[in-house]
Amino acid sequence: MAAAGKGNILASRLIHRAHAEPGWYLYAPTAAIVVADRGRPGSAEHLAALPGITVLDLDLPAALAMARQSSWAAAHCQHAAQPTPDRPDGAIIATTVPARWQGQPVRTLDLNP
């Protein structure tokens, strides 16, 4: 989300694809939206308004996952990437800092050019 707000072309392409192509989904964990907005005020409203973005609520399982970690945004992202009945393979975390996720049980997509 922060990468999209800074004009990252790969993030922009993902957003466009999620809007234009059936079967493509981009999930935005609420806690990550808050952190992105703190870094770039106004980005939360912008991201939430994009038709290709699905905002993931901060439900009880997500809150419990967040309580066990120091970074709420990272914890919510990791929780959102886990397999669910709707996403049996889980989700991929798109990031410009893939090293942050090294050793974590998630798949990542490096948004660096």
Short mmCIF file of C-alpha atoms in Angstrom, two decimals:
data_model
loop_
_atom_site.label_atom_id
_atom_site.label_comp_id
_atom_site.label_asym_id
_atom_site.label_seq_id
_atom_site.Cartn_x
_atom_site.Cartn_y
_atom_site.Cartn_z
CA MET A 1 0.00 0.00 0.00
CA ALA A 2 2.81 2.37 0.77
CA ALA A 3 4.48 1.40 -2.52
CA ALA A 4 1.31 2.19 -4.47
CA GLY A 5 1.08 5.56 -2.74
CA LYS A 6 4.65 6.32 -3.81
CA GLY A 7 3.93 5.51 -7.46
CA ASN A 8 5.46 2.01 -7.63
CA ILE A 9 4.68 0.80 -11.16
CA LEU A 10 4.42 -2.87 -10.16
CA ALA A 11 1.95 -2.06 -7.38
CA SER A 12 -0.06 0.03 -9.84
CA ARG A 13 -0.14 -2.86 -12.29
CA LEU A 14 -1.43 -5.21 -9.59
CA ILE A 15 -4.19 -2.77 -8.70
CA HIS A 16 -5.16 -2.38 -12.35
CA ARG A 17 -5.16 -6.14 -12.90
CA ALA A 18 -7.35 -6.77 -9.85
CA HIS A 19 -9.82 -4.23 -11.20
CA ALA A 20 -9.76 -5.36 -14.82
CA GLU A 21 -9.40 -9.15 -14.70
CA PRO A 22 -11.84 -11.61 -13.16
CA GLY A 23 -10.23 -13.92 -10.63
CA TRP A 24 -7.58 -11.41 -9.55
CA TYR A 25 -7.93 -10.08 -6.01
CA LEU A 26 -5.96 -7.64 -3.90
CA TYR A 27 -6.55 -7.69 -0.17
CA ALA A 28 -5.75 -4.75 2.05
CA PRO A 29 -5.50 -5.62 5.76
CA THR A 30 -7.00 -2.80 7.82
CA ALA A 31 -3.95 -2.48 10.09
CA ALA A 32 -1.67 -2.09 7.07
CA ILE A 33 -3.94 0.62 5.67
CA VAL A 34 -3.61 2.55 8.93
CA VAL A 35 0.19 2.37 8.78
CA ALA A 36 0.22 3.42 5.11
CA ASP A 37 -2.01 6.39 5.94
CA ARG A 38 0.28 7.47 8.77
CA GLY A 39 3.17 7.57 6.31
CA ARG A 40 1.15 9.28 3.59
CA PRO A 41 -2.04 10.93 4.90
CA GLY A 42 -5.03 10.37 2.65
CA SER A 43 -3.79 7.07 1.23
CA ALA A 44 -6.25 5.04 3.34
CA GLU A 45 -9.29 6.67 1.75
CA HIS A 46 -7.74 6.41 -1.70
CA LEU A 47 -6.86 2.72 -1.38
CA ALA A 48 -10.21 1.80 0.16
CA ALA A 49 -12.03 3.51 -2.72
CA LEU A 50 -10.24 1.57 -5.46
CA PRO A 51 -12.59 -0.97 -7.05
CA GLY A 52 -9.95 -3.71 -7.23
CA ILE A 53 -9.11 -3.63 -3.52
CA THR A 54 -10.87 -5.74 -0.89
CA VAL A 55 -10.37 -4.30 2.59
CA LEU A 56 -9.99 -7.06 5.18
CA ASP A 57 -11.77 -6.36 8.42
CA LEU A 58 -10.03 -6.48 11.74
CA ASP A 59 -11.98 -9.43 13.10
CA LEU A 60 -11.27 -11.38 16.29
CA PRO A 61 -8.86 -13.94 14.72
CA ALA A 62 -6.89 -11.08 13.15
CA ALA A 63 -6.81 -9.16 16.44
CA LEU A 64 -5.55 -12.23 18.27
CA ALA A 65 -2.82 -12.73 15.67
CA MET A 66 -1.85 -9.08 16.04
CA ALA A 67 -1.67 -9.32 19.82
CA ARG A 68 1.21 -11.79 19.53
CA GLN A 69 3.46 -9.52 17.44
CA SER A 70 5.02 -6.09 17.78
CA SER A 71 4.00 -4.77 14.35
CA TRP A 72 0.25 -4.72 13.91
CA ALA A 73 0.47 -4.10 10.17
CA ALA A 74 2.85 -7.02 9.58
CA ALA A 75 0.82 -9.27 11.87
CA HIS A 76 -2.41 -8.48 10.02
CA CYS A 77 -0.69 -9.04 6.66
CA GLN A 78 0.70 -12.38 7.82
CA HIS A 79 -2.69 -13.39 9.17
CA ALA A 80 -4.36 -12.41 5.89
CA ALA A 81 -1.84 -14.46 3.90
CA GLN A 82 -2.73 -17.70 5.68
CA PRO A 83 -5.01 -20.24 3.96
CA THR A 84 -8.75 -19.83 4.52
CA PRO A 85 -11.81 -21.56 3.03
CA ASP A 86 -12.06 -18.65 0.54
CA ARG A 87 -8.32 -18.74 -0.20
CA PRO A 88 -7.17 -22.36 0.27
CA ASP A 89 -3.66 -21.55 -0.99
CA GLY A 90 -3.44 -18.43 1.13
CA ALA A 91 -2.45 -15.07 -0.29
CA ILE A 92 0.83 -13.58 -1.44
CA ILE A 93 2.25 -10.51 0.28
CA ALA A 94 3.34 -7.89 -2.25
CA THR A 95 6.18 -5.90 -0.71
CA THR A 96 9.15 -3.67 -1.44
CA VAL A 97 10.88 -5.15 1.62
CA PRO A 98 10.88 -8.92 0.99
CA ALA A 99 13.69 -9.47 3.52
CA ARG A 100 11.23 -8.47 6.28
CA TRP A 101 9.30 -11.66 5.56
CA GLN A 102 12.28 -14.03 5.38
CA GLY A 103 11.72 -17.03 7.62
CA GLN A 104 7.99 -16.31 7.95
CA PRO A 105 5.36 -18.79 6.74
CA VAL A 106 4.22 -16.57 3.85
CA ARG A 107 4.83 -16.20 0.13
CA THR A 108 5.98 -12.83 -1.12
CA LEU A 109 6.05 -10.88 -4.36
CA ASP A 110 8.96 -8.46 -4.60
CA LEU A 111 7.71 -5.11 -5.94
CA ASN A 112 11.20 -3.74 -6.47
CA PRO A 113 12.01 -3.02 -10.14
#
